Coordinates of C-alpha atoms and ligand atoms in Angstrom, one line a residue:
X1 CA 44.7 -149.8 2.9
X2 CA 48.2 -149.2 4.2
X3 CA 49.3 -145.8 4.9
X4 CA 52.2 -144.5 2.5
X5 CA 55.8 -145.3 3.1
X6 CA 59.0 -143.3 2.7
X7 CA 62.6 -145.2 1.3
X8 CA 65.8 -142.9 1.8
X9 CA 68.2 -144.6 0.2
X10 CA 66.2 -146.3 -2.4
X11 CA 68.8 -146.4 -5.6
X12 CA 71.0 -148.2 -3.7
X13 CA 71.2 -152.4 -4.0
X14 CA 69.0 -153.3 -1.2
X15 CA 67.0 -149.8 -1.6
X16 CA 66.1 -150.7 -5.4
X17 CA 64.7 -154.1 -4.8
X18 CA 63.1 -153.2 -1.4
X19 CA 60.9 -150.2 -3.3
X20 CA 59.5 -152.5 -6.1
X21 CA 58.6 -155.3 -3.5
X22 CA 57.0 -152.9 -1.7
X23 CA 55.6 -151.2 -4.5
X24 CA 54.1 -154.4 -5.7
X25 CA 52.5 -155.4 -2.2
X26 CA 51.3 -151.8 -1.2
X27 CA 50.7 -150.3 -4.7
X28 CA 52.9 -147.3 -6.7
X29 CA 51.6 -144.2 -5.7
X30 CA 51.9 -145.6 -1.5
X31 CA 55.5 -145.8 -1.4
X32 CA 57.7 -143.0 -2.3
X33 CA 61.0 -143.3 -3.2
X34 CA 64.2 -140.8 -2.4
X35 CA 67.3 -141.1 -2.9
X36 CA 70.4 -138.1 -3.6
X37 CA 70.2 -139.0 -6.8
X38 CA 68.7 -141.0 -9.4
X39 CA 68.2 -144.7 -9.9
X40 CA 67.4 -147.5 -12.4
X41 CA 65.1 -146.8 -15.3
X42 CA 62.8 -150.0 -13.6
X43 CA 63.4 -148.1 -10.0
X44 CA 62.2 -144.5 -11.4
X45 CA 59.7 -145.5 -13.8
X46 CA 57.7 -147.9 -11.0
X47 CA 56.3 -144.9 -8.9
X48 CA 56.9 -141.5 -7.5
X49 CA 60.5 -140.0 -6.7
X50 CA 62.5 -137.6 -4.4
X51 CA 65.7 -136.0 -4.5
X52 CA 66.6 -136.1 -0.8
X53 CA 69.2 -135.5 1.0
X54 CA 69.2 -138.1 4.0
X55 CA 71.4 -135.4 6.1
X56 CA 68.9 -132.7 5.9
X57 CA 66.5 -132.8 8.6
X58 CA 64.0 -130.1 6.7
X59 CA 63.9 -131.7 3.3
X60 CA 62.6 -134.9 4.8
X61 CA 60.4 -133.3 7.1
X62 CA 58.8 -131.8 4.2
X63 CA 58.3 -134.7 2.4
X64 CA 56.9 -136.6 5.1
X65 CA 54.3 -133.6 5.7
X66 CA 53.6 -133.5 1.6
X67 CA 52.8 -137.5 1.4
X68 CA 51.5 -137.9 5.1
X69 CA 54.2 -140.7 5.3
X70 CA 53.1 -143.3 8.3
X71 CA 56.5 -145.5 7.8
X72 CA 60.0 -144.8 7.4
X73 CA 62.6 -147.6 5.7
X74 CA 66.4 -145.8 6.4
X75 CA 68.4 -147.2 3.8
X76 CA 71.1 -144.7 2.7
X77 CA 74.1 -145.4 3.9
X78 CA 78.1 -145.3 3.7
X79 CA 79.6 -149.0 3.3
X80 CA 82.5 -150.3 4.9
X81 CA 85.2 -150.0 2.5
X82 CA 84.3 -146.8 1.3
X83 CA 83.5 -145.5 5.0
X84 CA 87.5 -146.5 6.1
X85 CA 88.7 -143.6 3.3
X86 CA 86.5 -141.2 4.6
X87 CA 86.1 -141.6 8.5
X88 CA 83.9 -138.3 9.1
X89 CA 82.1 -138.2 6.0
X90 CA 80.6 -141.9 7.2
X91 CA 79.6 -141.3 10.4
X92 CA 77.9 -137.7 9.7
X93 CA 76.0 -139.5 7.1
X94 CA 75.4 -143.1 8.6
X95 CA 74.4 -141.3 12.5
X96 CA 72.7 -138.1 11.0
X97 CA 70.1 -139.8 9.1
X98 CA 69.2 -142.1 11.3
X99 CA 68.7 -139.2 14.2
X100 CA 66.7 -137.5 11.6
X101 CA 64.1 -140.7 11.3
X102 CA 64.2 -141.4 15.1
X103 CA 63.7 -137.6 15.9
X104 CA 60.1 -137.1 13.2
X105 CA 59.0 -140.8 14.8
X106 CA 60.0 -139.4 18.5
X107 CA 58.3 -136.3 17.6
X108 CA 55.0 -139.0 16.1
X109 CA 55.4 -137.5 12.8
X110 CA 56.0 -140.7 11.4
X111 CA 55.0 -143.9 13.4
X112 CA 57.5 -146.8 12.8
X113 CA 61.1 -146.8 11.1
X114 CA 63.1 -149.6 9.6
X115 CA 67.1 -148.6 10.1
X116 CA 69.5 -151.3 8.5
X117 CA 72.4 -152.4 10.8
X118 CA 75.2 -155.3 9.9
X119 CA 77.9 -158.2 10.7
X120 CA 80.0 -155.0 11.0
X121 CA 78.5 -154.1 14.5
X122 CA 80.8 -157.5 15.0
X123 CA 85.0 -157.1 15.9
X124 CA 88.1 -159.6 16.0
X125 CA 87.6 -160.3 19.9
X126 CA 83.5 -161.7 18.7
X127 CA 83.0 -165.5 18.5
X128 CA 83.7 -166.2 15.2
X129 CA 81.3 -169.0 14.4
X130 CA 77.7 -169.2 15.5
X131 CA 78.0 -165.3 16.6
X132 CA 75.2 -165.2 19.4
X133 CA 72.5 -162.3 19.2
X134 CA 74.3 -160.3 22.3
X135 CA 78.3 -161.2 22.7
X136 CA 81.6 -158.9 23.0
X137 CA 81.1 -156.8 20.3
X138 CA 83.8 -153.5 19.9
X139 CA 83.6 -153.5 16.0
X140 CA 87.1 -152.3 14.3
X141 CA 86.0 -150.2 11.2
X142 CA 84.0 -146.9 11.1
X143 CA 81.0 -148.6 9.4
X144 CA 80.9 -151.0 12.3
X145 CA 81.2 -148.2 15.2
X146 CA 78.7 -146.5 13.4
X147 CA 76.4 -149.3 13.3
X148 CA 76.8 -150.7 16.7
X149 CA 76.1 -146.7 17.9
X150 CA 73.0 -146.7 15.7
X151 CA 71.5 -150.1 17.3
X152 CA 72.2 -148.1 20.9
X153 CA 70.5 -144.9 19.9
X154 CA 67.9 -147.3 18.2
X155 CA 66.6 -149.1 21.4
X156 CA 67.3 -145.7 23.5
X157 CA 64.6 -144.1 21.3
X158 CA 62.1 -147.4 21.6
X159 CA 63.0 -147.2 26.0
X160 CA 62.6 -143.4 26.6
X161 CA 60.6 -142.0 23.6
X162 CA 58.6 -145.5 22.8
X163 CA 59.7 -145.0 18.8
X164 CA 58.8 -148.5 16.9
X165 CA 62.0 -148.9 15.4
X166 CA 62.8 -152.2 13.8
X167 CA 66.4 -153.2 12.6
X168 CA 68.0 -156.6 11.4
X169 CA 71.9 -157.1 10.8
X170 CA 72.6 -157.6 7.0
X171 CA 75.3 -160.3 6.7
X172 CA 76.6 -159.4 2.6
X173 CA 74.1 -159.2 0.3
X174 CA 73.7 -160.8 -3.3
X175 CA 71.5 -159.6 -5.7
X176 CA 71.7 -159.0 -9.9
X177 CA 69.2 -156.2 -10.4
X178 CA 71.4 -153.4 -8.5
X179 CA 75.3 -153.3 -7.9
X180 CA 76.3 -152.5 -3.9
X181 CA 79.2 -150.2 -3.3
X182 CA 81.5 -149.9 -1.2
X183 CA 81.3 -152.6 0.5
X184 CA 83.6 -155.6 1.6
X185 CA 81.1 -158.2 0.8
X186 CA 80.8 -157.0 -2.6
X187 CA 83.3 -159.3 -4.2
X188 CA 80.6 -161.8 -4.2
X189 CA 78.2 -160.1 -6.2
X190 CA 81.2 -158.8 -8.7
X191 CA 82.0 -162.6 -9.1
X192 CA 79.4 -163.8 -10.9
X193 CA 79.5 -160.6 -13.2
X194 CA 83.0 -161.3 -13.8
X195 CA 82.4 -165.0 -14.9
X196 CA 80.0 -164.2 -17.2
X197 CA 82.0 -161.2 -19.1
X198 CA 85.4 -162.9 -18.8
X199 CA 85.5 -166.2 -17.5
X200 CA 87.8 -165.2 -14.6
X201 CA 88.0 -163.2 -11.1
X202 CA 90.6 -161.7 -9.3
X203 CA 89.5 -161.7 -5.3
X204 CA 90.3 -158.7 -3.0
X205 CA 89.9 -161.1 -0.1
X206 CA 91.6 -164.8 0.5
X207 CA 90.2 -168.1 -0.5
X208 CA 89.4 -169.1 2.8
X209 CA 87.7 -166.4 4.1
X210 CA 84.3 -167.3 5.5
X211 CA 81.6 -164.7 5.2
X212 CA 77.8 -165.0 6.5
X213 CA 76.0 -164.0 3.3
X214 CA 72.4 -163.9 2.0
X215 CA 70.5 -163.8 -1.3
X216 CA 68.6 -160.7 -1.7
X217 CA 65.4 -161.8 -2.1
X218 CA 65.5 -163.7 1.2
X219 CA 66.9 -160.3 2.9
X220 CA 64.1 -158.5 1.4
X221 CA 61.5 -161.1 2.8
X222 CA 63.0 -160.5 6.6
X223 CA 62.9 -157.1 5.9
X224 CA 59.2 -156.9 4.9
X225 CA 58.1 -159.2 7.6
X226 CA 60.1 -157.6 10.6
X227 CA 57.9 -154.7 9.4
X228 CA 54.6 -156.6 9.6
X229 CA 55.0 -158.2 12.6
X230 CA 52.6 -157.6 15.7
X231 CA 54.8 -155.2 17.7
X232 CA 55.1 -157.5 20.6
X233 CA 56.9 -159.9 18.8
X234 CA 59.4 -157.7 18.5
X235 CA 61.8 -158.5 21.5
X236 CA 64.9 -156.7 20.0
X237 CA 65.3 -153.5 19.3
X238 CA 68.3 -153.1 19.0
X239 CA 69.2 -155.4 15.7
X240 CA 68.4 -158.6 14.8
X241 CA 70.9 -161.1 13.9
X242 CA 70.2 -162.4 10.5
X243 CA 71.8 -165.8 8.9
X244 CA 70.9 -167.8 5.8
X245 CA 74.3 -169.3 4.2
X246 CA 78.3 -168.6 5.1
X247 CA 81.0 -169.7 3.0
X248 CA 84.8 -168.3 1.2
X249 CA 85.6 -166.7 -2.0
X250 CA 86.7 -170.7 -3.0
X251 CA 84.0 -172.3 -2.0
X252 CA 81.8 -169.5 -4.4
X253 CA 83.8 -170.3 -6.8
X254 CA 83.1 -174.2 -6.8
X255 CA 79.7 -173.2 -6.8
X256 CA 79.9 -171.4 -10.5
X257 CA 82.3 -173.9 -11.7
X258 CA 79.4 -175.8 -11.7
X259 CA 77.7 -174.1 -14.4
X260 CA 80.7 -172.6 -15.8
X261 CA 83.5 -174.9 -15.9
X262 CA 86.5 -173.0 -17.0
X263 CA 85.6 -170.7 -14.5
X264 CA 89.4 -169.4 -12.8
X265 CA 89.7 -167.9 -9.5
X266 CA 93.0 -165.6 -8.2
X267 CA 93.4 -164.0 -4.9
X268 CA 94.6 -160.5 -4.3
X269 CA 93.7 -159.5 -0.7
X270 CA 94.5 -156.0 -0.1
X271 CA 92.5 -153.4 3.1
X272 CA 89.5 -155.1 2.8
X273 CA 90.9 -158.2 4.1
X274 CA 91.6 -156.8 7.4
X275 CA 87.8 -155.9 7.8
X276 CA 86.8 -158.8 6.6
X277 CA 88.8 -160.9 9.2
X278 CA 87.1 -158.8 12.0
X279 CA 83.7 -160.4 11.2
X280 CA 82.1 -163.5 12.2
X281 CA 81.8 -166.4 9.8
X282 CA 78.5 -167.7 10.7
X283 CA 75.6 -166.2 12.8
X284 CA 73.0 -167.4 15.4
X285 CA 69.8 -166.5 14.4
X286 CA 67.9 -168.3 16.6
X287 CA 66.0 -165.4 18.1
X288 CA 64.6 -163.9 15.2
X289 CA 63.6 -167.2 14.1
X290 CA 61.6 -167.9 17.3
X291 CA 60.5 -164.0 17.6
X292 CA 59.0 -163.6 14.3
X293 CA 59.4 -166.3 11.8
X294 CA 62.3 -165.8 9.7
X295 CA 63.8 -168.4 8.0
X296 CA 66.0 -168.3 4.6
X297 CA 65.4 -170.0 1.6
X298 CA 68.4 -169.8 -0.7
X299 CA 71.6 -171.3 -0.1
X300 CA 74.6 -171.2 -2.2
X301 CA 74.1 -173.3 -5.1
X302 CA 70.4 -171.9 -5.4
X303 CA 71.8 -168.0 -5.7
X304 CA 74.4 -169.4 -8.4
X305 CA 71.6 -170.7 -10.1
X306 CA 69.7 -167.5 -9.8
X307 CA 72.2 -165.1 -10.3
X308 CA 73.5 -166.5 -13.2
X309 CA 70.3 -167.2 -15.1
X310 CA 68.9 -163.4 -14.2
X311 CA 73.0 -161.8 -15.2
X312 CA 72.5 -164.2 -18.8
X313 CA 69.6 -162.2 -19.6
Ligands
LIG1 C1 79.7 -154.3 3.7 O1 80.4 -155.2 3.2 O2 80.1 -153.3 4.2 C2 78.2 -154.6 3.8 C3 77.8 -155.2 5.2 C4 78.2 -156.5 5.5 O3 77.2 -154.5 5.9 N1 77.8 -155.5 2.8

């Protein structure tokens, strides 16, 4: 029987889907869900719920202590678009929370943590395509400093404490169950909404901007099995790089033309292009392929397919 697991952060889009899977595989009542406020009727009907702050060391403390929680999945956190408005309000939330997980697993009140880093760790002087696992990094946005500082303080905590924290690097996520926000990835999950309610998007970034990118239930998968895996498999622990597919607000937009030919496109960059441009376009993967498995399933045509046919209903 496994031993119950906490979510912080689970209304959010990969936080929603991540607490059902897991809900499903582990059974309701082991995996608790908290978020600072409330989610989805599907998310808060499916099992029991927390308000929780994510900041506050005490609160989460006490829930751990209430549940006996063995696990910890870290998923609240301040995107990059919405992090460059508010520079101090990101990193207080994005490197207090995660100190709060590593301190109860340092201090073994909690015995392994999952802590979500991103492309963003990534900057303008990275190789763009094929970005290797460890390369020049010096990411440009707040999100990204904050990210690339987490995945230090992660693997300080595994060196000198011996915490088990795991941690992969989301390229953008696309799902249909839960919006993101915040994000600059987001236009691709916004496009497929758009094409449904009016036949046409406007694009915040330029048609040949080339994104890695990854259906959700694929990222869920790596998440899950990072978690499983033997610890000694685990050679990183820092961050995993994560790929699946990579391609531009046109090439998406081919994609739904597809099933939606009168489909129009327009381009509109405005801040988020300049983040955008600081990431890689494709990722090198290679290591947690070999390491522990992964391996995507859903390119572009098959997350049209999906997304469409789940947004219809
Ligand atoms: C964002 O766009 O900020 C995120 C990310 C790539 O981490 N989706």
């Amino acid at each position: 029987m496994h031993k119950p697991i906490l979510i912080i952060g689970a209304c959010g889009q990969i936080g929603t889907e991540l607490t059902i899977e897991l809900r499903n595989k582990y059974g309701s009542d082991k995996v608790i869900a908290s978020d600072i406020r409330e989610g989805s009727e599907a998310l808060m009907k499916s099992g029991p719920f927390e308000l929780l702050d994510a900041t506050n060391y005490a609160a989460i403390e006490d829930v751990v202590m209430h549940y006996e929680i063995d696990e910890v999945y870290l998923m609240a956190a301040m995107l990059s678009a919405t992090a460059e408005k508010f520079p101090m309000r990101a990193w207080n939330l994005n490197m207090n929370s995660l100190f709060n997980v590593l301190n109860l697993a340092k201090d073994r009140k909690i015995s392994k943590v999952f802590w979500p880093s991103s492309i963003a760790v990534f900057g303008p002087n990275t190789p763009k395509e094929n970005t290797p696992q460890n390369t020049i990094m010096e990411p440009s946005t707040v999100y990204g400093i904050s990210k690339q500082s987490g995945e230090r303080w992660c693997e300080y905590y595994f060196k000198k404490y011996g915490v088990d924290v795991r941690s992969v690097r989301y390229p953008g996520l696309i799902s249909w169950k839960t919006m993101p926000g915040g994000g600059t990835t987001d236009y691709a999950v916004e496009i497929y909404h758009k094409a449904l309610e009016k036949g046409a998007y406007e694009c915040f970034l330029a048609e040949n901007t080339k994104l890695p990118m990854m259906y959700m239930d694929d990222a869920i998968r790596a998440t899950i099995n990072l978690m499983d895996s033997p610890a000694e498999h685990i050679k990183v622990r820092s961050s995993y790089n994560l790929g699946s597919m990579s391609f531009t607000p046109k090439e998406i937009a081919k994609s739904i033309q597809k099933h939606l030919p009168g489909f129009q496109i327009s381009y509109a960059p405005d801040f988020r292009q300049e983040i955008a441009d600081s990431w890689p376009s494709s990722i090198d993967d290679r290591e947690a392929r070999e390491q522990w498995g992964w391996e995507p399933k859903f390119d572009l045509d098959q997350t049209t397919a999906e997304m469409l046919k789940n947004l219809r209903k």
